mmCIF file of C-alpha atoms in Angstrom:
data_model
loop_
_atom_site.group_PDB
_atom_site.id
_atom_site.type_symbol
_atom_site.label_atom_id
_atom_site.label_comp_id
_atom_site.label_asym_id
_atom_site.label_seq_id
_atom_site.Cartn_x
_atom_site.Cartn_y
_atom_site.Cartn_z
ATOM 1 C CA MET A 1 26.815 57.134 -33.820
ATOM 2 C CA VAL A 2 23.142 56.468 -33.554
ATOM 3 C CA ASP A 3 23.112 55.899 -37.353
ATOM 4 C CA LEU A 4 25.485 52.993 -36.639
ATOM 5 C CA VAL A 5 23.989 51.822 -33.267
ATOM 6 C CA LEU A 6 20.436 51.060 -34.475
ATOM 7 C CA PRO A 7 21.296 49.209 -37.577
ATOM 8 C CA ALA A 8 23.732 46.985 -35.478
ATOM 9 C CA LEU A 9 20.995 46.288 -32.934
ATOM 10 C CA ALA A 10 18.583 45.318 -35.810
ATOM 11 C CA ILE A 11 21.127 42.901 -37.151
ATOM 12 C CA LEU A 12 21.729 41.464 -33.626
ATOM 13 C CA ALA A 13 18.021 41.219 -33.065
ATOM 14 C CA LEU A 14 17.415 39.157 -36.271
ATOM 15 C CA ALA A 15 20.404 36.838 -35.547
ATOM 16 C CA ALA A 16 19.195 36.239 -31.900
ATOM 17 C CA ALA A 17 15.695 35.598 -33.229
ATOM 18 C CA LEU A 18 17.002 33.091 -35.882
ATOM 19 C CA LEU A 19 18.817 30.863 -33.365
ATOM 20 C CA PRO A 20 15.574 29.550 -31.653
ATOM 21 C CA ALA A 21 13.749 29.501 -34.855
ATOM 22 C CA VAL A 22 16.268 27.077 -36.443
ATOM 23 C CA LEU A 23 16.369 24.917 -33.252
ATOM 24 C CA ALA A 24 12.671 24.933 -32.884
ATOM 25 C CA ALA A 25 12.128 23.834 -36.599
ATOM 26 C CA MET A 26 14.505 21.000 -35.900
ATOM 27 C CA ASN A 27 13.064 20.037 -32.491
ATOM 28 C CA LEU A 28 9.434 20.138 -33.493
ATOM 29 C CA THR A 29 10.311 17.382 -36.030
ATOM 30 C CA LEU A 30 12.273 15.260 -33.388
ATOM 31 C CA LEU A 31 10.042 15.510 -30.391
ATOM 32 C CA ARG A 32 7.259 13.143 -31.056
ATOM 33 C CA THR A 33 4.496 11.610 -28.939
ATOM 34 C CA PRO A 34 5.581 8.063 -27.893
ATOM 35 C CA GLU A 35 3.275 5.378 -29.141
ATOM 36 C CA PRO A 36 2.830 1.968 -27.420
ATOM 37 C CA ASP A 37 3.781 -1.054 -29.520
ATOM 38 C CA GLY A 38 1.284 -3.243 -27.795
ATOM 39 C CA PRO A 39 0.658 -4.403 -24.352
ATOM 40 C CA GLU A 40 3.763 -3.772 -22.307
ATOM 41 C CA ALA A 41 5.080 -6.264 -19.851
ATOM 42 C CA GLY A 42 5.757 -5.532 -16.315
ATOM 43 C CA LEU A 43 4.262 -3.079 -13.859
ATOM 44 C CA VAL A 44 4.447 0.676 -13.809
ATOM 45 C CA SER A 45 4.305 2.324 -10.444
ATOM 46 C CA ILE A 46 2.517 5.841 -10.858
ATOM 47 C CA LEU A 47 3.860 7.910 -7.977
ATOM 48 C CA ILE A 48 2.078 11.074 -7.009
ATOM 49 C CA PRO A 49 3.413 13.248 -4.191
ATOM 50 C CA ALA A 50 0.553 15.402 -2.685
ATOM 51 C CA ARG A 51 0.395 18.070 -0.178
ATOM 52 C CA ASN A 52 -3.005 19.984 0.184
ATOM 53 C CA GLU A 53 -4.075 18.938 -3.318
ATOM 54 C CA ALA A 54 -7.853 18.240 -2.418
ATOM 55 C CA ALA A 55 -8.876 20.375 -5.507
ATOM 56 C CA HIS A 56 -6.896 18.194 -7.991
ATOM 57 C CA ILE A 57 -6.312 14.757 -6.554
ATOM 58 C CA ALA A 58 -9.430 12.859 -7.352
ATOM 59 C CA ALA A 59 -9.135 13.815 -11.107
ATOM 60 C CA THR A 60 -5.394 12.950 -11.152
ATOM 61 C CA VAL A 61 -5.753 9.643 -9.478
ATOM 62 C CA ARG A 62 -8.750 8.619 -11.622
ATOM 63 C CA ALA A 63 -6.793 9.565 -14.726
ATOM 64 C CA ALA A 64 -3.897 7.468 -13.678
ATOM 65 C CA LEU A 65 -5.947 4.429 -12.811
ATOM 66 C CA ALA A 66 -7.508 4.765 -16.330
ATOM 67 C CA SER A 67 -4.093 3.851 -17.817
ATOM 68 C CA VAL A 68 -4.234 1.122 -20.629
ATOM 69 C CA GLY A 69 -1.565 -0.900 -22.359
ATOM 70 C CA VAL A 70 0.420 -1.627 -19.250
ATOM 71 C CA ALA A 71 -0.301 -2.882 -15.663
ATOM 72 C CA VAL A 72 -0.126 0.035 -13.162
ATOM 73 C CA GLU A 73 -0.329 0.691 -9.426
ATOM 74 C CA VAL A 74 -0.901 4.164 -8.183
ATOM 75 C CA LEU A 75 0.652 5.343 -5.143
ATOM 76 C CA VAL A 76 -0.312 8.792 -3.601
ATOM 77 C CA GLY A 77 2.010 10.138 -0.966
ATOM 78 C CA ASP A 78 0.162 12.312 1.589
ATOM 79 C CA ASP A 79 2.597 14.859 2.818
ATOM 80 C CA HIS A 80 1.109 15.954 5.830
ATOM 81 C CA SER A 81 -1.854 17.679 4.121
ATOM 82 C CA THR A 82 -4.183 19.853 6.194
ATOM 83 C CA ASP A 83 -7.126 19.610 3.804
ATOM 84 C CA ALA A 84 -9.141 16.595 2.582
ATOM 85 C CA THR A 85 -6.350 15.092 0.301
ATOM 86 C CA ALA A 86 -5.896 11.932 2.306
ATOM 87 C CA GLU A 87 -9.675 11.283 2.960
ATOM 88 C CA ILE A 88 -10.358 11.727 -0.944
ATOM 89 C CA VAL A 89 -7.657 9.288 -1.926
ATOM 90 C CA ALA A 90 -8.785 6.887 0.803
ATOM 91 C CA GLY A 91 -12.274 6.832 -0.382
ATOM 92 C CA ILE A 92 -11.232 5.991 -4.038
ATOM 93 C CA ALA A 93 -8.820 3.283 -2.718
ATOM 94 C CA ALA A 94 -11.577 1.562 -0.690
ATOM 95 C CA GLY A 95 -12.967 0.175 -4.131
ATOM 96 C CA GLU A 96 -9.753 0.050 -6.191
ATOM 97 C CA PRO A 97 -6.860 -2.341 -5.052
ATOM 98 C CA ARG A 98 -4.413 -0.821 -7.397
ATOM 99 C CA LEU A 99 -4.434 2.502 -5.408
ATOM 100 C CA ARG A 100 -2.555 3.011 -2.119
ATOM 101 C CA LEU A 101 -2.572 5.992 0.186
ATOM 102 C CA VAL A 102 1.041 6.295 1.588
ATOM 103 C CA PRO A 103 1.567 8.620 4.476
ATOM 104 C CA VAL A 104 4.929 10.511 4.227
ATOM 105 C CA PRO A 105 6.924 10.490 7.320
ATOM 106 C CA PRO A 106 8.160 13.910 8.717
ATOM 107 C CA LEU A 107 10.491 15.902 6.584
ATOM 108 C CA PRO A 108 14.101 15.288 7.792
ATOM 109 C CA GLU A 109 16.680 17.993 7.929
ATOM 110 C CA GLY A 110 18.509 18.668 4.730
ATOM 111 C CA TRP A 111 15.601 17.431 2.495
ATOM 112 C CA THR A 112 13.133 19.491 0.175
ATOM 113 C CA GLY A 113 9.556 18.303 0.474
ATOM 114 C CA LYS A 114 8.854 16.870 -2.972
ATOM 115 C CA ASN A 115 12.068 14.898 -3.084
ATOM 116 C CA HIS A 116 11.391 13.440 0.222
ATOM 117 C CA ALA A 117 7.989 12.350 -0.754
ATOM 118 C CA CYS A 118 9.144 11.007 -4.063
ATOM 119 C CA ALA A 119 11.899 8.973 -2.406
ATOM 120 C CA HIS A 120 9.449 7.500 0.047
ATOM 121 C CA LEU A 121 6.927 6.659 -2.613
ATOM 122 C CA ALA A 122 9.709 4.947 -4.610
ATOM 123 C CA GLY A 123 10.567 2.717 -1.617
ATOM 124 C CA GLU A 124 7.079 1.560 -1.365
ATOM 125 C CA ALA A 125 6.691 0.926 -5.205
ATOM 126 C CA ARG A 126 6.726 -2.467 -6.767
ATOM 127 C CA GLY A 127 7.062 -1.502 -10.478
ATOM 128 C CA ALA A 128 9.971 -1.956 -12.737
ATOM 129 C CA HIS A 129 9.276 1.634 -13.952
ATOM 130 C CA LEU A 130 8.571 4.535 -11.534
ATOM 131 C CA LEU A 131 6.351 7.333 -13.276
ATOM 132 C CA PHE A 132 6.498 10.440 -11.108
ATOM 133 C CA VAL A 133 3.490 12.725 -11.613
ATOM 134 C CA ASP A 134 2.596 16.021 -10.017
ATOM 135 C CA ALA A 135 -0.693 16.098 -8.243
ATOM 136 C CA ASP A 136 -2.180 18.446 -10.902
ATOM 137 C CA VAL A 137 -1.334 16.245 -13.909
ATOM 138 C CA ARG A 138 -3.845 14.305 -15.724
ATOM 139 C CA LEU A 139 -2.463 11.406 -17.617
ATOM 140 C CA LYS A 140 -4.027 10.301 -20.766
ATOM 141 C CA PRO A 141 -4.859 6.437 -20.930
ATOM 142 C CA PHE A 142 -1.939 5.446 -23.119
ATOM 143 C CA ALA A 143 0.767 7.771 -21.508
ATOM 144 C CA ALA A 144 2.356 5.311 -19.237
ATOM 145 C CA ALA A 145 2.499 2.524 -21.904
ATOM 146 C CA GLY A 146 3.822 4.994 -24.388
ATOM 147 C CA LEU A 147 6.607 6.215 -22.128
ATOM 148 C CA VAL A 148 7.606 2.765 -21.249
ATOM 149 C CA ALA A 149 7.728 1.731 -24.917
ATOM 150 C CA HIS A 150 9.831 4.710 -25.771
ATOM 151 C CA ALA A 151 12.281 3.862 -22.884
ATOM 152 C CA ARG A 152 12.525 0.315 -24.119
ATOM 153 C CA ARG A 153 13.097 1.126 -27.744
ATOM 154 C CA THR A 154 15.803 3.831 -26.972
ATOM 155 C CA GLY A 155 17.507 2.307 -24.027
ATOM 156 C CA SER A 156 16.733 5.329 -21.900
ATOM 157 C CA GLY A 157 16.834 5.221 -18.125
ATOM 158 C CA LEU A 158 14.621 8.298 -17.962
ATOM 159 C CA VAL A 159 12.010 9.700 -20.278
ATOM 160 C CA SER A 160 10.247 12.889 -19.527
ATOM 161 C CA ALA A 161 7.603 15.233 -21.329
ATOM 162 C CA VAL A 162 5.960 18.480 -20.618
ATOM 163 C CA PRO A 163 2.310 17.936 -20.341
ATOM 164 C CA ARG A 164 -0.105 20.276 -22.211
ATOM 165 C CA GLN A 165 -0.274 23.279 -20.159
ATOM 166 C CA VAL A 166 -3.774 24.629 -19.408
ATOM 167 C CA MET A 167 -3.944 28.373 -18.650
ATOM 168 C CA GLY A 168 -6.932 30.380 -17.422
ATOM 169 C CA THR A 169 -5.705 33.803 -16.262
ATOM 170 C CA LEU A 170 -3.631 36.541 -17.866
ATOM 171 C CA GLY A 171 -0.842 35.800 -15.266
ATOM 172 C CA GLU A 172 -0.575 32.145 -16.412
ATOM 173 C CA LYS A 173 -0.394 33.183 -19.998
ATOM 174 C CA LEU A 174 2.314 35.643 -19.321
ATOM 175 C CA THR A 175 4.551 33.036 -17.676
ATOM 176 C CA VAL A 176 3.659 29.306 -18.223
ATOM 177 C CA PRO A 177 4.318 29.303 -22.099
ATOM 178 C CA MET A 178 8.017 29.932 -21.583
ATOM 179 C CA ILE A 179 8.546 26.361 -20.407
ATOM 180 C CA ASN A 180 7.939 25.012 -23.851
ATOM 181 C CA PHE A 181 9.380 27.968 -25.573
ATOM 182 C CA LEU A 182 12.932 27.731 -23.739
ATOM 183 C CA LEU A 183 12.954 23.873 -24.085
ATOM 184 C CA ILE A 184 12.034 23.583 -27.831
ATOM 185 C CA GLY A 185 13.663 26.895 -28.703
ATOM 186 C CA TYR A 186 16.953 26.518 -27.074
ATOM 187 C CA LEU A 187 17.660 22.726 -26.188
ATOM 188 C CA PRO A 188 19.648 21.059 -29.061
ATOM 189 C CA VAL A 189 17.609 17.785 -29.019
ATOM 190 C CA ALA A 190 19.632 16.187 -31.739
ATOM 191 C CA MET A 191 22.759 16.697 -29.775
ATOM 192 C CA MET A 192 21.241 15.732 -26.495
ATOM 193 C CA ARG A 193 20.292 12.372 -28.041
ATOM 194 C CA SER A 194 23.622 11.812 -29.598
ATOM 195 C CA SER A 195 25.598 12.696 -26.599
ATOM 196 C CA MET A 196 25.762 11.567 -22.952
ATOM 197 C CA ARG A 197 27.017 15.065 -21.713
ATOM 198 C CA PRO A 198 25.323 15.617 -18.473
ATOM 199 C CA ALA A 199 24.879 19.399 -19.286
ATOM 200 C CA LEU A 200 22.522 18.342 -22.148
ATOM 201 C CA GLY A 201 20.167 16.430 -19.713
ATOM 202 C CA ALA A 202 16.623 18.015 -19.577
ATOM 203 C CA ALA A 203 13.386 16.790 -18.088
ATOM 204 C CA CYS A 204 10.033 18.076 -16.712
ATOM 205 C CA GLY A 205 9.301 17.211 -13.096
ATOM 206 C CA GLN A 206 5.646 17.158 -13.876
ATOM 207 C CA LEU A 207 6.012 13.965 -15.879
ATOM 208 C CA LEU A 208 8.976 11.767 -15.452
ATOM 209 C CA LEU A 209 9.581 7.991 -16.006
ATOM 210 C CA ILE A 210 12.707 6.368 -14.577
ATOM 211 C CA GLY A 211 13.639 2.755 -14.720
ATOM 212 C CA ARG A 212 14.043 1.219 -11.121
ATOM 213 C CA ASP A 213 17.459 0.008 -11.724
ATOM 214 C CA ALA A 214 18.771 3.319 -13.041
ATOM 215 C CA TYR A 215 16.993 5.174 -10.235
ATOM 216 C CA ALA A 216 18.630 2.994 -7.542
ATOM 217 C CA ALA A 217 22.057 3.425 -9.346
ATOM 218 C CA ILE A 218 22.155 7.077 -8.756
ATOM 219 C CA GLY A 219 20.628 6.923 -5.201
ATOM 220 C CA GLY A 220 17.217 8.193 -6.371
ATOM 221 C CA HIS A 221 15.797 11.318 -5.061
ATOM 222 C CA GLY A 222 18.142 11.074 -2.227
ATOM 223 C CA ALA A 223 21.006 12.134 -4.369
ATOM 224 C CA ILE A 224 19.207 15.525 -4.843
ATOM 225 C CA ARG A 225 17.645 15.806 -1.449
ATOM 226 C CA ARG A 226 18.583 19.431 -1.017
ATOM 227 C CA PHE A 227 17.576 20.503 -4.414
ATOM 228 C CA LEU A 228 14.251 21.839 -5.674
ATOM 229 C CA HIS A 229 14.491 21.347 -9.539
ATOM 230 C CA ASP A 230 14.328 17.612 -10.302
ATOM 231 C CA GLY A 231 13.887 18.144 -13.852
ATOM 232 C CA VAL A 232 17.387 19.527 -14.010
ATOM 233 C CA LYS A 233 19.179 17.373 -11.529
ATOM 234 C CA LEU A 234 17.963 13.954 -12.199
ATOM 235 C CA PRO A 235 18.797 13.570 -15.970
ATOM 236 C CA ARG A 236 22.146 15.231 -15.334
ATOM 237 C CA LEU A 237 22.952 12.554 -12.652
ATOM 238 C CA LEU A 238 21.727 9.753 -14.764
ATOM 239 C CA ARG A 239 23.908 10.888 -17.588
ATOM 240 C CA ALA A 240 26.899 11.228 -15.467
ATOM 241 C CA ALA A 241 26.369 7.615 -14.405
ATOM 242 C CA GLY A 242 26.030 6.348 -17.997
ATOM 243 C CA HIS A 243 22.278 6.165 -18.360
ATOM 244 C CA ARG A 244 20.644 7.746 -21.515
ATOM 245 C CA THR A 245 17.843 10.301 -20.966
ATOM 246 C CA ASP A 246 15.453 11.490 -23.440
ATOM 247 C CA LEU A 247 12.598 14.152 -23.814
ATOM 248 C CA VAL A 248 9.453 13.568 -25.818
ATOM 249 C CA ALA A 249 6.443 15.480 -26.773
ATOM 250 C CA GLY A 250 3.827 15.497 -23.972
ATOM 251 C CA HIS A 251 0.957 17.672 -25.019
ATOM 252 C CA ALA A 252 -0.886 14.421 -25.948
ATOM 253 C CA LEU A 253 0.205 12.481 -22.959
ATOM 254 C CA ALA A 254 -1.237 14.594 -20.094
ATOM 255 C CA ASP A 255 -2.749 17.984 -19.067
ATOM 256 C CA CYS A 256 -1.624 20.210 -16.257
ATOM 257 C CA ARG A 257 -2.727 23.455 -14.845
ATOM 258 C CA MET A 258 0.205 24.168 -12.644
ATOM 259 C CA TYR A 259 -0.825 27.543 -11.301
ATOM 260 C CA THR A 260 -3.977 29.722 -11.131
ATOM 261 C CA GLY A 261 -2.748 33.208 -11.108
ATOM 262 C CA PHE A 262 0.128 35.576 -11.452
ATOM 263 C CA SER A 263 1.269 35.396 -7.849
ATOM 264 C CA GLN A 264 1.401 31.642 -7.829
ATOM 265 C CA CYS A 265 3.313 31.842 -11.134
ATOM 266 C CA TRP A 266 5.816 34.319 -9.763
ATOM 267 C CA ALA A 267 6.420 32.230 -6.614
ATOM 268 C CA GLY A 268 6.736 28.875 -8.578
ATOM 269 C CA PHE A 269 8.998 30.080 -11.309
ATOM 270 C CA SER A 270 11.003 31.979 -8.664
ATOM 271 C CA LYS A 271 11.515 28.775 -6.773
ATOM 272 C CA ASN A 272 12.996 27.055 -9.902
ATOM 273 C CA ALA A 273 15.007 30.025 -10.811
ATOM 274 C CA HIS A 274 17.220 29.436 -7.791
ATOM 275 C CA GLU A 275 18.522 26.326 -9.631
ATOM 276 C CA GLY A 276 17.840 27.423 -13.076
ATOM 277 C CA MET A 277 19.390 30.376 -15.208
ATOM 278 C CA ALA A 278 19.386 32.935 -12.206
ATOM 279 C CA THR A 279 23.236 32.724 -11.956
ATOM 280 C CA PRO A 280 25.834 35.442 -12.418
ATOM 281 C CA VAL A 281 27.339 33.667 -15.516
ATOM 282 C CA ALA A 282 24.215 32.345 -17.121
ATOM 283 C CA LEU A 283 21.656 35.089 -16.655
ATOM 284 C CA PRO A 284 23.529 37.819 -18.602
ATOM 285 C CA VAL A 285 23.818 35.463 -21.517
ATOM 286 C CA TRP A 286 20.085 34.492 -21.352
ATOM 287 C CA THR A 287 19.223 38.192 -21.106
ATOM 288 C CA ALA A 288 21.148 39.078 -24.266
ATOM 289 C CA LEU A 289 19.636 36.080 -26.173
ATOM 290 C CA LEU A 290 16.098 36.678 -25.190
ATOM 291 C CA GLY A 291 16.235 40.375 -24.917
ATOM 292 C CA LEU A 292 17.719 40.837 -28.367
ATOM 293 C CA GLY A 293 15.726 38.193 -30.098
ATOM 294 C CA HIS A 294 12.203 38.783 -28.635
ATOM 295 C CA VAL A 295 11.964 42.053 -26.754
ATOM 296 C CA LEU A 296 14.062 44.488 -28.741
ATOM 297 C CA PRO A 297 12.223 43.722 -32.211
ATOM 298 C CA PRO A 298 8.849 45.116 -31.250
ATOM 299 C CA VAL A 299 10.595 48.139 -29.716
ATOM 300 C CA LEU A 300 12.499 48.733 -32.872
ATOM 301 C CA VAL A 301 9.453 48.320 -35.096
ATOM 302 C CA LEU A 302 7.559 50.842 -32.938
ATOM 303 C CA ALA A 303 10.478 53.215 -33.242
ATOM 304 C CA GLY A 304 10.354 52.754 -37.047
ATOM 305 C CA LEU A 305 6.575 53.389 -37.120
ATOM 306 C CA LEU A 306 7.142 56.700 -35.270
ATOM 307 C CA GLY A 307 9.877 57.592 -37.809
ATOM 308 C CA GLY A 308 12.908 56.900 -35.733
ATOM 309 C CA LEU A 309 14.516 54.405 -38.127
ATOM 310 C CA ASP A 310 15.671 54.353 -41.735
ATOM 311 C CA ALA A 311 13.910 51.973 -44.029
ATOM 312 C CA ALA A 312 16.658 49.280 -44.102
ATOM 313 C CA THR A 313 16.808 49.221 -40.316
ATOM 314 C CA TRP A 314 13.117 49.029 -39.850
ATOM 315 C CA PHE A 315 12.834 46.136 -42.340
ATOM 316 C CA LEU A 316 15.523 44.206 -40.414
ATOM 317 C CA ALA A 317 13.618 44.914 -37.158
ATOM 318 C CA LEU A 318 10.355 43.817 -38.769
ATOM 319 C CA ALA A 319 11.973 40.575 -39.926
ATOM 320 C CA ALA A 320 13.324 39.893 -36.450
ATOM 321 C CA LEU A 321 9.786 40.443 -34.860
ATOM 322 C CA ALA A 322 8.250 38.096 -37.623
ATOM 323 C CA VAL A 323 10.818 35.370 -36.927
ATOM 324 C CA SER A 324 10.282 35.662 -33.200
ATOM 325 C CA LEU A 325 6.555 35.458 -33.371
ATOM 326 C CA ALA A 326 6.622 32.732 -35.973
ATOM 327 C CA THR A 327 8.698 30.738 -33.638
ATOM 328 C CA ARG A 328 6.445 31.237 -30.780
ATOM 329 C CA THR A 329 3.413 30.577 -33.053
ATOM 330 C CA ALA A 330 4.727 27.143 -34.134
ATOM 331 C CA ILE A 331 5.611 25.973 -30.562
ATOM 332 C CA THR A 332 2.323 27.269 -29.401
ATOM 333 C CA LEU A 333 0.257 25.435 -31.985
ATOM 334 C CA VAL A 334 2.185 22.091 -31.826
ATOM 335 C CA THR A 335 1.988 22.025 -28.110
ATOM 336 C CA ASP A 336 -1.629 22.920 -28.093
ATOM 337 C CA GLU A 337 -1.354 25.995 -25.805
ATOM 338 C CA PRO A 338 -3.767 28.908 -26.130
ATOM 339 C CA ALA A 339 -3.369 31.028 -29.320
ATOM 340 C CA ALA A 340 -4.030 34.060 -27.178
ATOM 341 C CA THR A 341 -0.616 33.757 -25.774
ATOM 342 C CA ILE A 342 1.167 34.432 -29.029
ATOM 343 C CA PRO A 343 0.928 38.279 -29.163
ATOM 344 C CA LEU A 344 1.868 38.318 -25.453
ATOM 345 C CA HIS A 345 5.230 36.770 -26.331
ATOM 346 C CA PRO A 346 7.535 39.920 -25.801
ATOM 347 C CA ALA A 347 5.891 40.535 -22.534
ATOM 348 C CA ALA A 348 6.197 37.009 -21.477
ATOM 349 C CA VAL A 349 9.892 37.155 -22.099
ATOM 350 C CA VAL A 350 10.186 40.323 -20.059
ATOM 351 C CA VAL A 351 8.403 38.706 -17.167
ATOM 352 C CA ALA A 352 10.453 35.714 -17.323
ATOM 353 C CA LEU A 353 13.720 37.762 -17.110
ATOM 354 C CA ALA A 354 12.197 39.900 -14.326
ATOM 355 C CA ILE A 355 11.687 36.843 -12.311
ATOM 356 C CA GLN A 356 15.184 35.586 -12.859
ATOM 357 C CA TRP A 357 16.782 38.987 -12.208
ATOM 358 C CA ASN A 358 14.804 39.453 -8.967
ATOM 359 C CA VAL A 359 15.956 36.024 -7.637
ATOM 360 C CA LEU A 360 19.591 36.858 -8.585
ATOM 361 C CA LEU A 361 19.697 40.453 -7.291
ATOM 362 C CA ARG A 362 17.715 39.951 -4.140
ATOM 363 C CA ARG A 363 19.328 36.874 -2.768
ATOM 364 C CA LYS A 364 19.138 38.147 0.928
ATOM 365 C CA ARG A 365 15.336 38.725 0.473
ATOM 366 C CA ALA A 366 14.760 35.984 -2.035
ATOM 367 C CA GLY A 367 17.330 33.679 -0.421
ATOM 368 C CA ALA A 368 14.917 31.011 0.361
ATOM 369 C CA ALA A 369 12.417 29.147 -1.853
ATOM 370 C CA VAL A 370 9.040 29.011 -0.331
ATOM 371 C CA TRP A 371 6.491 26.407 -1.471
ATOM 372 C CA LYS A 372 3.493 24.655 -0.105
ATOM 373 C CA GLY A 373 3.935 26.380 3.228
ATOM 374 C CA ARG A 374 7.698 25.259 3.515
ATOM 375 C CA SER A 375 10.728 27.396 3.163
ATOM 376 C CA TYR A 376 14.074 26.087 1.996
ATOM 377 C CA PRO A 377 17.465 27.506 1.961
ATOM 378 C CA THR A 378 18.796 27.582 -1.645
ATOM 379 C CA GLY A 379 22.221 26.680 -3.011
ATOM 380 C CA GLY A 380 21.916 22.922 -3.095
ATOM 381 C CA ALA A 381 24.216 20.351 -1.431
#
């Protein structure tokens, strides 16, 4: 029986590794950095929700103010920070008329914090385009103009991108690279662009441009007030309302260090798991795809080195491992992530699945998402 099972597993592993390899090869040619055509007309409102971001906010604000190719205003929503966030922004604003500090009202019942802050900032903004930027994202000078130009060229109501992810600790390197790997390796970008199906909508909440009219048409962040994952919910709502959405390469548009250690990574990705793949239907499928394609190959290769496989099965396992690591290598190099994360790929997949299964199986103990000192019940509206 074992003589049949191990070769079958090796074949499945190779097939599961080839799926993201093929998609990544296509997607890496389609996901390009948007370039400005020239000076863009109109005003872009760069909106930065901030809660206790004193360590980041000055660099984020100064980078946004350095935007070129389009007129910008920068609004920072101070969401009841208990550190020096508001004072830092106010100090910069004293000599910069394009910058405004906007106090965020108390969080109403039924809202999550970021959505409430974003909705309030949008109400204060004057621009024809709203560029929502997390407080730890450093925009490059041409980013806003490039995103607006791409939205105009493609007729998109929303354009989003994943910034270049900066990682310092081992915990970050074991978790953060899965963002780009899952998007580039498993999102059919060509199909997304040719179809208006809401299920194909994808965005990154760290860097997200929305036209004001499209934003108003769906009710803005108020339409997702109870949710935590705006990168999933907003593009799907826009597509359902008839507005095109798109994803572009973001590694040359902005930098972001989203977490600073494993505990933050675990908490942050657990928060998003509530509205991501951690469902009874989706997670077994993802576990099969990721486990077979990226965790099983090194296990089988090791078994072969120890003499537990015949030559043909070991060759299949080795091919699956090579395809898996080659896919991860291509994505890592193109998105300018640390090369040291490549050999960690099988472990990163294990950690990602562990986060998802922990959220799914421990609903009573992980039944609330905790972030920035706030706890939210999960399950959406």
